[in-house]
PDB file of C-alpha atoms in Angstrom:
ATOM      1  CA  UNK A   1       5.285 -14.794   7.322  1.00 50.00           C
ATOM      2  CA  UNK A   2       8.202 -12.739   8.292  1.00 54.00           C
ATOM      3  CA  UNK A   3       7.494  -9.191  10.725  1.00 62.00           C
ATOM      4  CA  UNK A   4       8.268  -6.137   9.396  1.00 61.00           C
ATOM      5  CA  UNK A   5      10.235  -5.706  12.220  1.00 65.00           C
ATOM      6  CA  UNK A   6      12.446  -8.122  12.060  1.00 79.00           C
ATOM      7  CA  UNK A   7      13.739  -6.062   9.136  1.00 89.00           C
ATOM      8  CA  UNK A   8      15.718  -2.353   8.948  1.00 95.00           C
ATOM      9  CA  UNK A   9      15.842  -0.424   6.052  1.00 97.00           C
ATOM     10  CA  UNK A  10      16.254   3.750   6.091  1.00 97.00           C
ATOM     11  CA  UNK A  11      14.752   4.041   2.374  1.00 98.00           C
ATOM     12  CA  UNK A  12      11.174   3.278   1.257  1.00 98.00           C
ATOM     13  CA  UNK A  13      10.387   3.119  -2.379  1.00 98.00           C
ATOM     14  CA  UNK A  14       6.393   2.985  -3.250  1.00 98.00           C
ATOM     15  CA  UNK A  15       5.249   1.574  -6.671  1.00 97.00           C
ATOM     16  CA  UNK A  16       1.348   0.974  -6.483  1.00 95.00           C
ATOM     17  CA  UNK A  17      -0.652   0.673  -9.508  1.00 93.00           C
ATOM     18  CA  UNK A  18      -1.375   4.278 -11.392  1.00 92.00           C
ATOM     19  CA  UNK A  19      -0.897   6.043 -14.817  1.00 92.00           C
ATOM     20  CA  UNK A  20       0.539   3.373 -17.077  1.00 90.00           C
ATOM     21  CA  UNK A  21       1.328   1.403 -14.195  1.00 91.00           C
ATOM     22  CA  UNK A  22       4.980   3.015 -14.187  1.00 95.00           C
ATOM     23  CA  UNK A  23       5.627   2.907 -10.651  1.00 95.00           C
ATOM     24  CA  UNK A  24       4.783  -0.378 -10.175  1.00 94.00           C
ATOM     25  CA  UNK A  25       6.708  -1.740 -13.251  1.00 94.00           C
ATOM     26  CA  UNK A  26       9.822  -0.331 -11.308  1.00 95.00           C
ATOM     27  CA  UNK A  27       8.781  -1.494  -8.079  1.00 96.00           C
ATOM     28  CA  UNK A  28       8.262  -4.820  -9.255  1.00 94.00           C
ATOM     29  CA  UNK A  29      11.378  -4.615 -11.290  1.00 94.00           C
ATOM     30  CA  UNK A  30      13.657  -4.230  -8.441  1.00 95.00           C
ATOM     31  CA  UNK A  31      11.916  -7.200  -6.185  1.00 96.00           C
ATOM     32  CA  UNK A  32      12.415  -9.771  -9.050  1.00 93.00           C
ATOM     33  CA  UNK A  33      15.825  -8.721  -9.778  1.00 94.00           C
ATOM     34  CA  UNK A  34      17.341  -8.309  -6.282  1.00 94.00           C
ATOM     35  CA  UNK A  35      15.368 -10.852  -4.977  1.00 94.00           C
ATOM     36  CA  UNK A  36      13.359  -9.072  -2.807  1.00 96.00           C
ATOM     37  CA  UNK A  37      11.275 -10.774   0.745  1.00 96.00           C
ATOM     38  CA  UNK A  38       7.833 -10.203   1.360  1.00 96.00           C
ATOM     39  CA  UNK A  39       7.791  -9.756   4.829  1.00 95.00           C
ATOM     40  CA  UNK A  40       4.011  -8.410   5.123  1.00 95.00           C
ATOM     41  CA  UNK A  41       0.799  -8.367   3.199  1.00 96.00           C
ATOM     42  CA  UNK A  42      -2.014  -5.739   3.605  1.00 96.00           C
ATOM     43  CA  UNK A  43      -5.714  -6.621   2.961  1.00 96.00           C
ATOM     44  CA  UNK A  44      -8.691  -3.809   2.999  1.00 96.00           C
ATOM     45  CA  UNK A  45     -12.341  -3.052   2.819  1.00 95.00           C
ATOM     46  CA  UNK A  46     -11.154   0.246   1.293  1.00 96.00           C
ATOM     47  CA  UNK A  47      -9.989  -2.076  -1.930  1.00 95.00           C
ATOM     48  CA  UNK A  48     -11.855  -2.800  -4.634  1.00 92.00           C
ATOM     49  CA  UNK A  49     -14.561  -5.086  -4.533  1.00 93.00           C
ATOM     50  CA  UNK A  50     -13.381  -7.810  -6.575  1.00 90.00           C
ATOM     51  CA  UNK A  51     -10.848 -10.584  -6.700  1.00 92.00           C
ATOM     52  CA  UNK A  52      -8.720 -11.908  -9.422  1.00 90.00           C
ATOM     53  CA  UNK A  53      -8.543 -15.161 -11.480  1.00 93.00           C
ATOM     54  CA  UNK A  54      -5.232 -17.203 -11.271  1.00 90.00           C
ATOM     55  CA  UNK A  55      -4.521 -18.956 -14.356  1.00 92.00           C
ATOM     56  CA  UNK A  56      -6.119 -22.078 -12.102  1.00 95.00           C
ATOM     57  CA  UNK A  57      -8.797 -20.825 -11.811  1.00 96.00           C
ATOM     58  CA  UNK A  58      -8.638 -19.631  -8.064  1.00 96.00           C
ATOM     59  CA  UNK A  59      -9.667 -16.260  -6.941  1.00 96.00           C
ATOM     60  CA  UNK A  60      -7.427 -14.341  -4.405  1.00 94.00           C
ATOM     61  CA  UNK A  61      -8.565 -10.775  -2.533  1.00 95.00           C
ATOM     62  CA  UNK A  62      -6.913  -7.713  -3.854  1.00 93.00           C
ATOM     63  CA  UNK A  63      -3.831  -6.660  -1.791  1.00 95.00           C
ATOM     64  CA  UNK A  64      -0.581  -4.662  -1.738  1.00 97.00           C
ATOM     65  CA  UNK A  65       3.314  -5.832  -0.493  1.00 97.00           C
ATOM     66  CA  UNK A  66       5.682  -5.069   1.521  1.00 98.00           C
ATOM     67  CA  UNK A  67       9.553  -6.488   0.642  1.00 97.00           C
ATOM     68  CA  UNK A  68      12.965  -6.213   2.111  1.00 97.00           C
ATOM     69  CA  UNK A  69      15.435  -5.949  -0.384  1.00 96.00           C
ATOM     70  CA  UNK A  70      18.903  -6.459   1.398  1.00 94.00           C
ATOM     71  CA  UNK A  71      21.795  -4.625   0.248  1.00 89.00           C
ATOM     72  CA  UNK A  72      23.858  -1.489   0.668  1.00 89.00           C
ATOM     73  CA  UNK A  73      21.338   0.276   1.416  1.00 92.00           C
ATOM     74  CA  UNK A  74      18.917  -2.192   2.291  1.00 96.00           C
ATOM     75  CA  UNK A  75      15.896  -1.199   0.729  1.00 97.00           C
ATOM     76  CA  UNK A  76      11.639  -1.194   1.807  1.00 98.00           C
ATOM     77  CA  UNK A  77       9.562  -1.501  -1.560  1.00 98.00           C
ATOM     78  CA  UNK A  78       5.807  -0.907  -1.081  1.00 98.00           C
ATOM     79  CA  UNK A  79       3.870  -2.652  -4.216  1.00 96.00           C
ATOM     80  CA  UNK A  80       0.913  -4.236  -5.132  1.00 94.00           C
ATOM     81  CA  UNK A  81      -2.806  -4.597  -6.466  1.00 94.00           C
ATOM     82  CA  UNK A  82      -4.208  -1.450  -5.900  1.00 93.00           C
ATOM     83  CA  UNK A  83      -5.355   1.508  -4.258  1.00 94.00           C
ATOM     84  CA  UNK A  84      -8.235   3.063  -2.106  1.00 95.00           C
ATOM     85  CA  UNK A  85     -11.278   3.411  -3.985  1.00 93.00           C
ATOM     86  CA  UNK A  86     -12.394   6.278  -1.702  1.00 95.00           C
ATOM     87  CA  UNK A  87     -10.220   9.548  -0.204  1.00 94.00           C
ATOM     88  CA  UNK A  88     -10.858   7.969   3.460  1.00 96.00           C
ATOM     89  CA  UNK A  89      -9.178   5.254   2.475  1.00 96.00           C
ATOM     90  CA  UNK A  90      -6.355   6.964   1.181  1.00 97.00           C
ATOM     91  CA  UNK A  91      -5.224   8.354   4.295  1.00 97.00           C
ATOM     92  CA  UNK A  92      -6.190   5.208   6.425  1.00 97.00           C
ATOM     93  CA  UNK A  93      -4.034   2.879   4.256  1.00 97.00           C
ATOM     94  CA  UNK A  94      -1.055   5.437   4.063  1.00 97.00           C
ATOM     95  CA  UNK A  95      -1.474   5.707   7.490  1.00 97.00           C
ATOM     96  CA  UNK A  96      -0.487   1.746   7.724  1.00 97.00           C
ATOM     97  CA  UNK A  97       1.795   1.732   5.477  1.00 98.00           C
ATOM     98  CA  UNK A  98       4.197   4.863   7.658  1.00 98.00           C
ATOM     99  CA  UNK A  99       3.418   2.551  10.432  1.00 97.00           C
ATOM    100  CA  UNK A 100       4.963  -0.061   9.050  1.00 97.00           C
ATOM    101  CA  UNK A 101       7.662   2.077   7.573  1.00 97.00           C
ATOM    102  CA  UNK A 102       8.383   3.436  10.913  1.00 97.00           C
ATOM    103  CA  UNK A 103       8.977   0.480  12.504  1.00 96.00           C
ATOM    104  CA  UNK A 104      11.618  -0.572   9.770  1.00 96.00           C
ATOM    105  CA  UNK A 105      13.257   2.446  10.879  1.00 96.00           C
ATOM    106  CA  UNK A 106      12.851   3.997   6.944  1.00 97.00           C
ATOM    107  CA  UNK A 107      13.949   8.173   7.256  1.00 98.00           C
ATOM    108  CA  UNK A 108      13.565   8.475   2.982  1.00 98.00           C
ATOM    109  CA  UNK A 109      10.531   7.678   1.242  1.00 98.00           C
ATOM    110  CA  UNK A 110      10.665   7.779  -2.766  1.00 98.00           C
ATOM    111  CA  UNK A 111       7.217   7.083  -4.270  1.00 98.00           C
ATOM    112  CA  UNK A 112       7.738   6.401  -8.302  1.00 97.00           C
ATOM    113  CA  UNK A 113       4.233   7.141 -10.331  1.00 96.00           C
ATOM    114  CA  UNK A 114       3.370   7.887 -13.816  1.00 95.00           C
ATOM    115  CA  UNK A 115       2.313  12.042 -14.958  1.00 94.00           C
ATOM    116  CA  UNK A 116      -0.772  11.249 -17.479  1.00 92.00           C
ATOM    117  CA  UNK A 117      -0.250  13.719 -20.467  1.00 91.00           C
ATOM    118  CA  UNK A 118      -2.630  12.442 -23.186  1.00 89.00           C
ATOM    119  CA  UNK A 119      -0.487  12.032 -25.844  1.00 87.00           C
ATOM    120  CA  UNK A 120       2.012   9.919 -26.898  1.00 84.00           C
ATOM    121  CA  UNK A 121       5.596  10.642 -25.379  1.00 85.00           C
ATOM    122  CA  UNK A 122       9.093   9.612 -27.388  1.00 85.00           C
ATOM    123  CA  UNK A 123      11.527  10.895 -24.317  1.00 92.00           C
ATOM    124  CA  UNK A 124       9.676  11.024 -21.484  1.00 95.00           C
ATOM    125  CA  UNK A 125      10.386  13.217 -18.839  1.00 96.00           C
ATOM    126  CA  UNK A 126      11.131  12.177 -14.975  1.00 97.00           C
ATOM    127  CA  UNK A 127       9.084  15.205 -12.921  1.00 97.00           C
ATOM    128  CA  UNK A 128       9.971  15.621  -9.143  1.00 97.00           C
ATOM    129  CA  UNK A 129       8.920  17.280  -6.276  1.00 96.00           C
ATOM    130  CA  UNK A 130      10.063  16.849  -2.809  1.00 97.00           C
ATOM    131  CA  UNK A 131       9.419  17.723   0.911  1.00 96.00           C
ATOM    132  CA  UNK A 132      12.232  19.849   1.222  1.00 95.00           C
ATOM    133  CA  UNK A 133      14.395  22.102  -1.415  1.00 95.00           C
ATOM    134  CA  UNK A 134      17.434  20.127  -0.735  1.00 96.00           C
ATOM    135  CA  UNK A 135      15.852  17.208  -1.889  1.00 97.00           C
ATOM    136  CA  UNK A 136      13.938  18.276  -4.866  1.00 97.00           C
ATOM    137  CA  UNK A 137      17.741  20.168  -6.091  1.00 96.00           C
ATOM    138  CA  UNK A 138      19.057  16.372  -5.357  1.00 97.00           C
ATOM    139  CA  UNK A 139      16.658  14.907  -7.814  1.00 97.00           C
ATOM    140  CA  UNK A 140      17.157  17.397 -10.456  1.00 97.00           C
ATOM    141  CA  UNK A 141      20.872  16.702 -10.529  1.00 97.00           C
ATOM    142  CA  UNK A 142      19.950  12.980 -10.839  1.00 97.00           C
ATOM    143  CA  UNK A 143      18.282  13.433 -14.378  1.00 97.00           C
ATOM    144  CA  UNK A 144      14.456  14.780 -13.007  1.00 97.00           C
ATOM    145  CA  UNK A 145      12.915  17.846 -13.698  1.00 96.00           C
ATOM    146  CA  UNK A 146      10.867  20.318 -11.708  1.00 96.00           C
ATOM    147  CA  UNK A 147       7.725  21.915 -13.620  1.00 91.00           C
ATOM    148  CA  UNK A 148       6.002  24.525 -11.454  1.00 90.00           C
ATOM    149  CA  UNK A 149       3.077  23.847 -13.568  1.00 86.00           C
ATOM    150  CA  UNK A 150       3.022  19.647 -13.588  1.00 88.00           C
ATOM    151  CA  UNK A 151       1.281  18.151 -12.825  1.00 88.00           C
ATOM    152  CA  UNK A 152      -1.526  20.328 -12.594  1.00 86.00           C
ATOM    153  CA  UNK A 153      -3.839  19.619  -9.545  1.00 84.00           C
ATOM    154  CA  UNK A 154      -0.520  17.744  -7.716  1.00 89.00           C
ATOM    155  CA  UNK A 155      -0.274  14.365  -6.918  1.00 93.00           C
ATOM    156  CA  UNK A 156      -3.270  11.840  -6.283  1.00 92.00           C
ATOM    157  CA  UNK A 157      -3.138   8.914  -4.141  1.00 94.00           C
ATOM    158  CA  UNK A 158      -0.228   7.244  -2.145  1.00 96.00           C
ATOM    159  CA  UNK A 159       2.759   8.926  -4.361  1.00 96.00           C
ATOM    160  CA  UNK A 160       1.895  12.427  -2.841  1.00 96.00           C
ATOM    161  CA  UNK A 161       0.331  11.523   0.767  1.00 97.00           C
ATOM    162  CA  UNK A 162       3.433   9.130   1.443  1.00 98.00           C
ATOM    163  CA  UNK A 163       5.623  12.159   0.907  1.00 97.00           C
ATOM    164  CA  UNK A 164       3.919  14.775   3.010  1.00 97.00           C
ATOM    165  CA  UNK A 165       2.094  12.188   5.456  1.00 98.00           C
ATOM    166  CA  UNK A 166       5.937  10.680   6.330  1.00 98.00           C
ATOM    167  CA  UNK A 167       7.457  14.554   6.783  1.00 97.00           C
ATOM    168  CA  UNK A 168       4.940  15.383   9.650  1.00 97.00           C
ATOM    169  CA  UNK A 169       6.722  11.516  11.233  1.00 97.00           C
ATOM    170  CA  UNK A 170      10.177  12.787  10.494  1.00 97.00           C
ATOM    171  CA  UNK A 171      10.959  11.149   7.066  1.00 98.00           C
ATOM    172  CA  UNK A 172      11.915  13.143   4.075  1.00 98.00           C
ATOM    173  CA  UNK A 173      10.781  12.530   0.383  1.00 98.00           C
ATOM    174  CA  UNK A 174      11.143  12.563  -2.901  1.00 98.00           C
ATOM    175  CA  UNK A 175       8.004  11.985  -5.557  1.00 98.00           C
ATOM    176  CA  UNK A 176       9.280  10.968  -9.299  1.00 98.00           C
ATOM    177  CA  UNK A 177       6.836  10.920 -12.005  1.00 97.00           C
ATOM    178  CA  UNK A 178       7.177   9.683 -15.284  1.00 96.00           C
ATOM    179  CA  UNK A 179       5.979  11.333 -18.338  1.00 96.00           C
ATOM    180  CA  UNK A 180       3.054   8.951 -20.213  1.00 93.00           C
ATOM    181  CA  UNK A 181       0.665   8.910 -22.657  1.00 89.00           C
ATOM    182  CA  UNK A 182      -2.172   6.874 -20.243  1.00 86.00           C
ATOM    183  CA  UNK A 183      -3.241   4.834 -22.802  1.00 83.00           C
ATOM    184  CA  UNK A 184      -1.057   1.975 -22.016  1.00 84.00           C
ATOM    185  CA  UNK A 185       1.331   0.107 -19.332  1.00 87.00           C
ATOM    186  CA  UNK A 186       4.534   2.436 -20.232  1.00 89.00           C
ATOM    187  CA  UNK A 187       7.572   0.507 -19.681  1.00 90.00           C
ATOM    188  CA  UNK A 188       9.236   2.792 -21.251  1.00 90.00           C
ATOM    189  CA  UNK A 189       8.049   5.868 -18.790  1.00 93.00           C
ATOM    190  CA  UNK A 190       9.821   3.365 -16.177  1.00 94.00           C
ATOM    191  CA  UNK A 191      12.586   3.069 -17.658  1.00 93.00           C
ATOM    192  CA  UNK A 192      13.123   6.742 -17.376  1.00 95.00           C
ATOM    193  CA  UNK A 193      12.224   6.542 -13.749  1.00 96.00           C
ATOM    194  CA  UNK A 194      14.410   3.678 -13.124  1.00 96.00           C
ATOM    195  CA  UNK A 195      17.399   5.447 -14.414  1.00 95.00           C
ATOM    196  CA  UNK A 196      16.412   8.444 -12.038  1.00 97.00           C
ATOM    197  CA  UNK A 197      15.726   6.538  -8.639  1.00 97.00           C
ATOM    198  CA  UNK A 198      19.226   4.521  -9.375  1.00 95.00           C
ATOM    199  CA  UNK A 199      21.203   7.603  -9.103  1.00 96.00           C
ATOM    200  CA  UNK A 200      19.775   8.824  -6.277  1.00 97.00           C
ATOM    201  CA  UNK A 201      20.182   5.872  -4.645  1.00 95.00           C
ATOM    202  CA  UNK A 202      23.383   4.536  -6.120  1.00 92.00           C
ATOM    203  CA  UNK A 203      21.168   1.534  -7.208  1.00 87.00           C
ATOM    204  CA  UNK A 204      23.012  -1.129  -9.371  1.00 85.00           C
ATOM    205  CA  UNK A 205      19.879  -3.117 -11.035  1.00 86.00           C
ATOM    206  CA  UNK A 206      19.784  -4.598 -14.343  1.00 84.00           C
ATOM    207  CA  UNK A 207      17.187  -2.739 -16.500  1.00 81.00           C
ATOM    208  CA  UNK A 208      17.662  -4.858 -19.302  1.00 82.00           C
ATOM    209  CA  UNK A 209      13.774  -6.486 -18.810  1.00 82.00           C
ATOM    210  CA  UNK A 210      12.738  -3.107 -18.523  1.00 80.00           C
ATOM    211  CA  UNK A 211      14.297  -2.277 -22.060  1.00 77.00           C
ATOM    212  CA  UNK A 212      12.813  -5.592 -23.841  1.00 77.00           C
ATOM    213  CA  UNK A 213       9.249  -4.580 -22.469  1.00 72.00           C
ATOM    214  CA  UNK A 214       9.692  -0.956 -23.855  1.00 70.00           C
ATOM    215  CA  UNK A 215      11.144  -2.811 -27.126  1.00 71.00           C
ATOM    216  CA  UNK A 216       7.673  -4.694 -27.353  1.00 70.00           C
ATOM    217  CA  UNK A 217       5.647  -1.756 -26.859  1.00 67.00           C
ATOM    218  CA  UNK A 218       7.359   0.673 -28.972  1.00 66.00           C
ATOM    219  CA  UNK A 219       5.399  -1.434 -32.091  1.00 63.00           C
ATOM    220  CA  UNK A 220       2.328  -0.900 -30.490  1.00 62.00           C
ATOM    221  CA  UNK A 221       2.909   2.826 -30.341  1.00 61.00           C
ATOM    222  CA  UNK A 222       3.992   2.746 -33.896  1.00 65.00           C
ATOM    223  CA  UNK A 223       0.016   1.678 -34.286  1.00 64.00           C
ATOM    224  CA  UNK A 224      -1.312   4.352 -31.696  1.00 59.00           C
ATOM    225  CA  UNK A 225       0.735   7.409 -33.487  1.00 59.00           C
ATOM    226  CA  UNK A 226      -0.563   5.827 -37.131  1.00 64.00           C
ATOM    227  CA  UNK A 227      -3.592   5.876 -35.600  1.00 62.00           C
ATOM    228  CA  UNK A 228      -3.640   9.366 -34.178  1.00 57.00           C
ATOM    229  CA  UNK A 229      -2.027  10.698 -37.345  1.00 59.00           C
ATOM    230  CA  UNK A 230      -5.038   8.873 -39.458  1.00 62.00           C
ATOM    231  CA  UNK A 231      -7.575  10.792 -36.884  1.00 60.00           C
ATOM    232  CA  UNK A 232      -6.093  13.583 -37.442  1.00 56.00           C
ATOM    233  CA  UNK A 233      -6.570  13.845 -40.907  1.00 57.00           C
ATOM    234  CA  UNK A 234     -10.456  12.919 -40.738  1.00 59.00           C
ATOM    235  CA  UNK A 235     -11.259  15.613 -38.421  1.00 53.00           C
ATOM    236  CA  UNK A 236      -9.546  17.650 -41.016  1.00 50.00           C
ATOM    237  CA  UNK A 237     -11.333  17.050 -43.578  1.00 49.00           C
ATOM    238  CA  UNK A 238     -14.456  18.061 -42.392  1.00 50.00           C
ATOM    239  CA  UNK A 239     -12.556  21.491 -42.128  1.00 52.00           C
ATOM    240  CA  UNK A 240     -13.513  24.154 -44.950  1.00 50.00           C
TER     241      UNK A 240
END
């Protein structure tokens, strides 16, 4: 397998799996369509205890990514399995990961991540926060918006300790959230994020996978908002 430092890129981008998986659908998004190279793999007693099922049958440890996207800039995407099942191993693993970010030479991190609201979401909003007021103005002017109030209780996991774990090493970030119901994997939530992160970065990526997932999906919530509607009206009914 490749070294991570064999490889330079100034930006990291972190998609690990969360609300509706939307950071990860980008993340993933942008390997397969730029073509990205793993160049490391990270295994952890601080994963969950279990292993997955191929569709031969085979099991394989939990673990998360590291690829090198080249291009202009060349880009360091963080993805994956999952995350720490404990706060230790929060900051342990996003310790690693700076380390190897550092020694790609990354100065930006953007983590992507999905904002859990409950209820189903028609536009959903890209929230943003940053490390530094420059930063967080930059991301409003690409499309995201800044609630003082959202998410309440901040950011859990990787997406905010990436961010204010890399500042006290020098790099400067910028956490995008999209809007989502958290019932389901929300393609459509990151395809809002997408369109975010790719003016910030001047990205040119395809999104048009992106769109037929959040196609398919839109049918099944068709079913969820018939079924919330239908729910609705029985806890009515047992008004006056």
């Amino acid at each position: 397998m490749e070294q991570p430092e064999d490889y330079t890129a100034p930006i990291l981008i972190e998609g690990l799996p969360g609300v509706g998986h939307v950071g990860k659908l980008v993340a993933d998004h942008i390997v397969d369509e730029l073509h990205g190279v793993l160049i490391t793999e990270i295994l952890s007693h601080h994963f969950p205890p279990q292993t997955s099922i191929d569709r031969d049958g085979i099991m394989h440890l939990p673990k998360n990514e590291f690829y090198w996207v080249d291009g202009d800039p060349p880009l360091l995407l963080l993805t994956g399995d999952c995350q720490s099942t404990s706060p230790e191993g929060h900051y342990i693993l996003t310790g690693h990961y700076l380390d190897i970010a550092a020694r790609c030479g990354v100065k930006r991190i953007y983590t992507l991540g999905g904002y859990g609201v409950g209820h189903l979401v028609d536009l959903p909003r890209v929230l943003c926060s940053a490390d530094r007021p420059l930063l967080l103005q930059e991301a409003i002017d690409a499309g995201a918006v800044f609630s003082p109030d959202e998410p309440p209780g901040g950011i859990i996991g990787a997406a905010g300790l990436l961010i204010c774990l890399g500042s006290l090493r020098g790099m400067e970030g910028i956490a995008l959230l999209g809007e989502t119901s958290g019932y389901l994997v929300d393609p459509i939530s990151a395809q809002a994020v997408l369109s975010v992160l790719s003016k910030l970065i001047g990205l040119d990526i395809d999104p048009t996978r992106l769109q037929e997932n959040a196609e398919e999906l839109e049918g099944a919530l068709e079913k969820l908002k018939e079924s919330e509607q239908d729910r609705e009206r029985e806890e009515l009914s047992y008004i006056g």
